[in-house]
Coordinates of C-alpha atoms and ligand atoms in Angstrom, one line a residue:
M1207 CA 120.6 38.5 129.1
T1208 CA 117.5 40.7 129.3
I1209 CA 114.0 39.3 129.6
L1210 CA 111.5 41.2 127.5
D1211 CA 108.8 41.5 130.1
G1212 CA 105.5 41.6 128.2
K1213 CA 103.4 41.7 131.3
A1214 CA 105.0 44.8 132.7
T1215 CA 105.2 46.5 129.3
S1216 CA 101.5 45.8 128.6
K1217 CA 100.6 47.2 132.0
A1218 CA 102.4 50.4 131.2
I1219 CA 100.6 50.6 127.8
R1220 CA 97.2 50.0 129.5
E1221 CA 98.1 52.8 132.0
E1222 CA 99.0 55.2 129.2
I1223 CA 95.7 54.4 127.4
A1224 CA 93.8 54.9 130.6
V1225 CA 95.3 58.4 130.8
E1226 CA 94.2 59.1 127.2
V1227 CA 90.7 57.9 128.1
G1228 CA 90.7 60.2 131.1
K1229 CA 91.6 63.2 128.8
L1230 CA 88.8 62.3 126.4
K1231 CA 86.3 62.2 129.3
A1232 CA 87.6 65.4 130.8
S1233 CA 87.0 67.2 127.4
G1234 CA 83.5 65.8 127.2
K1235 CA 84.3 63.4 124.4
K1236 CA 83.0 59.9 123.9
V1237 CA 85.2 57.1 125.3
P1238 CA 86.2 54.3 122.8
H1239 CA 83.7 51.5 122.6
L1240 CA 84.9 48.0 121.6
A1241 CA 82.5 45.2 120.6
A1242 CA 83.4 41.5 120.4
V1243 CA 81.3 39.1 118.5
I1244 CA 81.6 35.4 119.4
V1245 CA 79.7 32.7 117.6
G1246 CA 79.3 29.4 119.4
S1247 CA 80.7 28.3 122.8
D1248 CA 84.3 27.4 122.1
G1249 CA 86.0 27.5 125.6
A1250 CA 89.2 29.1 124.5
S1251 CA 87.4 31.8 122.5
Q1252 CA 85.2 32.6 125.5
T1253 CA 88.3 33.0 127.7
Y1254 CA 89.9 35.3 125.1
V1255 CA 86.8 37.4 124.7
N1256 CA 86.3 37.7 128.5
A1257 CA 89.9 38.9 128.9
K1258 CA 89.3 41.5 126.2
V1259 CA 86.2 42.8 127.9
K1260 CA 88.1 43.0 131.2
D1261 CA 90.9 44.9 129.5
C1262 CA 88.4 47.4 128.2
R1263 CA 87.0 47.9 131.7
D1264 CA 90.5 48.4 133.1
V1265 CA 91.4 51.2 130.6
G1266 CA 88.0 52.9 130.8
F1267 CA 86.6 51.8 127.5
E1268 CA 82.9 50.9 126.9
S1269 CA 82.6 47.3 125.7
T1270 CA 79.8 45.2 124.3
H1271 CA 80.0 41.4 124.2
I1272 CA 77.7 39.9 121.5
E1273 CA 77.2 36.1 121.8
L1274 CA 75.5 34.3 118.9
P1275 CA 74.6 30.6 119.1
E1276 CA 76.7 28.0 117.3
E1277 CA 74.0 27.4 114.7
T1278 CA 73.7 31.1 113.6
S1279 CA 73.7 31.2 109.8
E1280 CA 76.3 33.1 107.8
E1281 CA 73.7 35.5 106.7
D1282 CA 72.7 36.3 110.2
V1283 CA 76.4 36.9 111.2
L1284 CA 76.7 39.2 108.3
K1285 CA 73.6 41.1 109.4
Q1286 CA 75.3 41.5 112.8
I1287 CA 78.4 42.8 111.1
E1288 CA 76.4 45.3 109.1
A1289 CA 74.6 46.5 112.3
L1290 CA 78.0 47.1 113.9
N1291 CA 79.3 48.9 110.9
N1292 CA 76.4 51.3 111.0
D1293 CA 76.3 51.8 114.8
P1294 CA 77.9 55.2 115.6
E1295 CA 78.3 54.1 119.2
I1296 CA 80.8 51.3 118.2
D1297 CA 84.3 52.6 117.4
G1298 CA 85.8 49.2 116.7
Y1299 CA 84.9 45.5 116.9
I1300 CA 86.4 42.1 116.5
V1301 CA 84.9 38.8 115.4
Q1302 CA 86.5 36.1 117.5
L1303 CA 88.0 33.3 115.4
P1304 CA 87.7 30.5 114.7
L1305 CA 84.1 30.7 113.5
P1306 CA 82.0 27.5 113.2
K1307 CA 82.7 25.5 110.1
H1308 CA 79.6 26.4 108.2
I1309 CA 80.6 30.1 108.2
D1310 CA 83.0 31.5 105.6
E1311 CA 85.5 33.3 107.7
Q1312 CA 86.9 35.4 104.8
R1313 CA 83.4 36.6 103.8
V1314 CA 82.8 37.7 107.4
L1315 CA 86.2 39.5 107.8
L1316 CA 85.8 41.2 104.4
A1317 CA 82.4 42.6 105.6
I1318 CA 84.0 44.5 108.5
D1319 CA 84.2 48.3 107.9
P1320 CA 88.0 48.9 107.7
A1321 CA 87.6 52.0 109.9
K1322 CA 86.4 49.6 112.7
D1323 CA 88.8 46.7 111.9
V1324 CA 90.7 46.8 115.2
D1325 CA 92.0 43.3 114.7
G1326 CA 93.8 44.6 111.5
F1327 CA 92.8 41.5 109.5
H1328 CA 90.9 43.3 106.6
P1329 CA 92.8 43.5 103.3
A1330 CA 92.6 47.3 103.5
S1331 CA 94.4 47.3 106.8
V1332 CA 97.0 44.8 105.6
G1333 CA 97.6 46.7 102.4
K1334 CA 98.1 50.0 104.3
M1335 CA 100.6 48.3 106.7
V1336 CA 102.6 46.9 103.7
L1337 CA 102.8 50.5 102.3
G1338 CA 103.8 51.9 105.6
L1339 CA 100.6 53.9 106.0
D1340 CA 98.9 54.7 109.2
T1341 CA 96.4 51.8 110.0
F1342 CA 95.4 49.1 112.4
I1343 CA 98.3 46.6 112.7
S1344 CA 97.3 43.1 113.8
A1345 CA 97.8 42.7 117.5
T1346 CA 100.6 40.2 117.9
P1347 CA 103.0 41.8 115.4
W1348 CA 102.3 45.2 116.8
G1349 CA 102.9 44.0 120.3
I1350 CA 106.2 42.5 119.3
M1351 CA 107.3 45.7 117.5
E1352 CA 106.4 47.7 120.6
L1353 CA 108.3 45.4 122.9
L1354 CA 111.4 45.7 120.7
K1355 CA 111.0 49.5 120.7
R1356 CA 110.5 49.9 124.4
Y1357 CA 113.5 47.8 125.2
N1358 CA 115.7 49.5 122.6
V1359 CA 116.5 46.1 121.0
P1360 CA 118.9 46.8 118.1
T1361 CA 117.3 45.7 114.8
S1362 CA 118.7 47.9 112.1
G1363 CA 120.8 45.9 109.6
K1364 CA 120.3 42.7 111.6
N1365 CA 119.5 39.3 110.0
C1366 CA 116.2 38.1 111.2
V1367 CA 114.5 34.7 110.7
V1368 CA 110.7 34.6 111.3
I1369 CA 109.5 31.0 111.6
G1370 CA 105.9 30.7 110.5
R1371 CA 104.1 32.5 107.7
S1372 CA 100.5 32.8 109.0
N1373 CA 98.5 35.9 107.9
I1374 CA 98.0 37.0 111.5
V1375 CA 101.5 36.5 112.9
G1376 CA 104.5 35.4 110.8
R1377 CA 103.9 37.2 107.5
P1378 CA 103.0 40.7 109.0
M1379 CA 105.9 40.3 111.4
S1380 CA 108.3 39.7 108.5
I1381 CA 107.0 42.8 106.7
L1382 CA 107.1 45.1 109.8
L1383 CA 110.7 44.0 110.6
S1384 CA 111.7 44.8 107.0
M1385 CA 110.2 48.3 107.0
P1386 CA 112.5 51.3 107.0
T1387 CA 111.5 52.1 110.5
E1388 CA 112.9 51.8 114.0
P1389 CA 112.5 49.1 115.1
G1390 CA 112.8 47.6 111.6
N1391 CA 115.4 47.8 108.9
C1392 CA 116.1 44.1 109.3
T1393 CA 117.1 41.7 106.5
V1394 CA 114.3 39.1 106.9
T1395 CA 114.0 35.5 106.0
L1396 CA 110.5 34.1 106.3
A1397 CA 110.7 30.4 107.1
H1398 CA 107.9 27.8 107.0
S1399 CA 107.4 24.1 106.9
R1400 CA 109.1 23.7 103.5
T1401 CA 112.2 25.7 104.5
K1402 CA 115.5 23.8 104.1
N1403 CA 118.4 24.3 106.5
L1404 CA 116.3 26.0 109.2
V1405 CA 118.8 25.2 111.9
E1406 CA 121.6 26.9 110.0
L1407 CA 119.4 29.8 109.0
C1408 CA 118.4 30.4 112.6
Y1409 CA 122.0 30.0 113.8
N1410 CA 123.1 32.8 111.5
A1411 CA 120.3 35.1 112.6
D1412 CA 120.6 38.0 115.0
I1413 CA 116.9 37.9 115.7
V1414 CA 114.7 34.8 115.6
V1415 CA 110.9 35.1 115.9
A1416 CA 109.4 31.7 116.5
A1417 CA 105.7 31.6 115.5
L1418 CA 105.0 28.0 114.4
G1419 CA 103.1 26.5 117.3
R1420 CA 105.5 23.6 118.0
P1421 CA 106.4 23.4 121.7
E1422 CA 110.1 23.9 122.4
F1423 CA 111.0 23.6 118.7
V1424 CA 113.8 26.1 118.9
T1425 CA 116.8 24.7 120.8
A1426 CA 120.1 26.1 121.9
N1427 CA 122.0 24.6 118.9
M1428 CA 119.8 26.9 116.6
I1429 CA 120.7 30.1 118.4
K1430 CA 124.0 32.0 118.3
E1431 CA 125.5 33.9 121.3
G1432 CA 124.0 37.3 121.7
A1433 CA 120.9 36.8 119.6
T1434 CA 117.4 38.1 120.3
V1435 CA 114.7 35.5 120.5
I1436 CA 110.9 36.3 120.4
D1437 CA 108.7 33.3 121.3
V1438 CA 105.2 33.7 120.0
G1439 CA 104.1 30.1 120.4
I1440 CA 101.5 29.1 123.0
T1441 CA 100.5 25.5 123.1
R1442 CA 98.7 23.7 125.9
V1443 CA 100.7 20.7 127.0
K1444 CA 99.3 18.1 129.4
D1445 CA 100.8 18.6 132.9
E1446 CA 99.5 16.6 135.8
T1447 CA 101.4 18.9 138.3
K1448 CA 99.1 21.8 137.3
K1449 CA 95.7 22.4 138.8
S1450 CA 94.3 23.1 135.3
G1451 CA 95.9 19.8 134.0
F1452 CA 98.0 21.6 131.4
A1453 CA 101.0 24.0 131.1
L1454 CA 101.5 26.6 128.4
K1455 CA 104.6 26.0 126.3
G1456 CA 106.3 28.4 123.9
D1457 CA 108.0 27.4 120.7
V1458 CA 111.4 28.0 122.3
K1459 CA 113.2 25.7 124.8
F1460 CA 113.6 28.6 127.2
D1461 CA 116.0 27.1 129.8
E1462 CA 118.7 26.2 127.3
V1463 CA 118.2 29.1 124.9
A1464 CA 117.9 32.0 127.3
P1465 CA 121.5 31.9 128.6
K1466 CA 122.8 32.5 125.0
C1467 CA 120.5 35.5 124.3
A1468 CA 120.9 39.2 124.6
F1469 CA 117.1 39.5 124.7
I1470 CA 114.4 36.9 125.0
T1471 CA 110.6 36.8 125.7
P1472 CA 109.3 34.3 128.2
V1473 CA 106.1 32.2 127.8
P1474 CA 103.8 33.1 129.5
G1475 CA 104.4 36.8 130.2
G1476 CA 106.0 37.8 126.9
V1477 CA 104.2 38.2 123.6
G1478 CA 100.8 37.2 124.9
P1479 CA 100.1 40.2 127.2
M1480 CA 101.4 42.5 124.4
T1481 CA 98.8 41.0 122.0
R1482 CA 96.1 42.0 124.5
A1483 CA 97.4 45.5 125.0
A1484 CA 97.6 46.0 121.2
L1485 CA 93.8 45.5 120.9
M1486 CA 93.3 48.3 123.4
R1487 CA 95.7 50.5 121.5
N1488 CA 93.9 49.8 118.2
T1489 CA 90.6 50.6 119.8
L1490 CA 91.9 54.0 121.0
K1491 CA 93.2 54.6 117.5
A1492 CA 89.8 53.8 116.0
I1493 CA 88.7 57.2 117.2
D1494 CA 91.2 58.8 114.8
F1495 CA 89.8 56.9 111.8
K1496 CA 86.3 58.1 112.3
D1497 CA 85.1 60.5 109.7
Ligands
NAP2547 P1 99.6 28.7 112.1 O1 98.6 29.5 111.3 O2 99.3 27.3 112.4 O3 101.0 28.8 111.3 C1 102.1 28.1 111.6 C2 103.2 28.4 110.7 O4 104.3 27.7 111.1 C3 102.9 28.0 109.2 O5 103.3 28.9 108.3 C4 103.7 26.7 109.1 O6 104.2 26.5 107.8 C5 104.9 26.9 110.0 N1 105.5 25.7 110.5 C6 104.8 24.7 111.1 N2 105.7 23.7 111.4 C7 106.9 24.1 111.0 C8 108.2 23.6 111.0 N3 108.4 22.4 111.5 N4 109.2 24.3 110.5 C9 109.0 25.5 110.0 N5 107.8 26.1 110.0 C10 106.8 25.4 110.4 O7 99.9 29.4 113.5 P2 99.8 31.0 114.0 O8 98.3 31.3 114.1 O9 100.7 31.9 113.3 O10 100.3 30.8 115.5 C11 101.6 30.3 115.7 C12 101.8 30.1 117.2 O11 101.7 31.3 117.9 C13 100.7 29.2 117.9 O12 101.3 28.5 119.0 C14 99.7 30.2 118.4 O13 99.0 29.7 119.5 C15 100.6 31.3 118.8 N6 100.0 32.6 118.9 C16 100.3 33.3 120.0 C17 99.8 34.6 120.1 C18 100.2 35.4 121.3 O14 99.5 36.4 121.6 N7 101.3 35.1 122.0 C19 99.0 35.2 119.1 C20 98.7 34.4 118.0 C21 99.3 33.1 117.9 P3 103.3 26.2 106.5 O15 102.7 27.6 106.1 O16 104.2 25.7 105.5 O17 102.2 25.2 106.9

């Protein structure tokens, strides 16, 4: 059994990006500049944005952290988006989700210039991905594909079940794994809460991607010997033994599933760090999409 080490792989990716930034600097070019917009004071969102700003620093990018108060109107958020679209200094930016309830998330995401859409959530980015064109691919699916690639996990002709059909994880994951690429070329089943016989579907799969957000949902009886299991889930579960008062749980019951696997990602240290690295890679890529 091989553990797909997202921490080490993401470190390698960040080092590669830092080398590219060094080359840009050496040739007198501008270094990539990522902006992150956060509306309100949601604790988890603050933590995520701080981590992204730190990653930028580590790879040598410029970063700008824009904090807007919780009560900011939708129109004012849209004005901020327009300013970022028109700012030649900013190569890419993200709007941290979730937004406060009074703001229409779709309207905000649609206002992002697709050439700066480093989260890859804009319909133009999603459409290009579906057609196999060069674009920003959303962070978690890109991170998983990169992990499969770097560990040479066999995917061609394999049966794959993706559990979860969200726009940011499950659905793009199912599309990427079905593409005529390496990794890719899988025969994919996209499962969700209405799926029947999920245990049987998973048991017949060579690759299972669990992205449903239910701690330890995938158990040993659902996985066949020699399968590859990718655990996307991250759920905070109360744990008095931890200083923080909680533990992070994946969607896979790791201890009983891992011994059956050819490859498996741990939680933490698997998909999560790859998601962070993907944003840095997309920001570097943003330079190519500038006219
Ligand atoms: P989401 O939007 O809540 O979607 C969950 C999906 O799982 C839905 O499609 C839902 O089906 C399906 N589902 C729920 N219960 C199910 C069940 N019992 N059987 C089969 N399918 C079921 O979640 P998400 O944003 O995709 O995130 C999923 C998990 O990944 C969460 O734990 C999240 O924290 C984590 N995550 C991790 C990273 C990372 O970097 N590691 C990044 C993003 C998300 P319906 O569509 O029918 O409701």
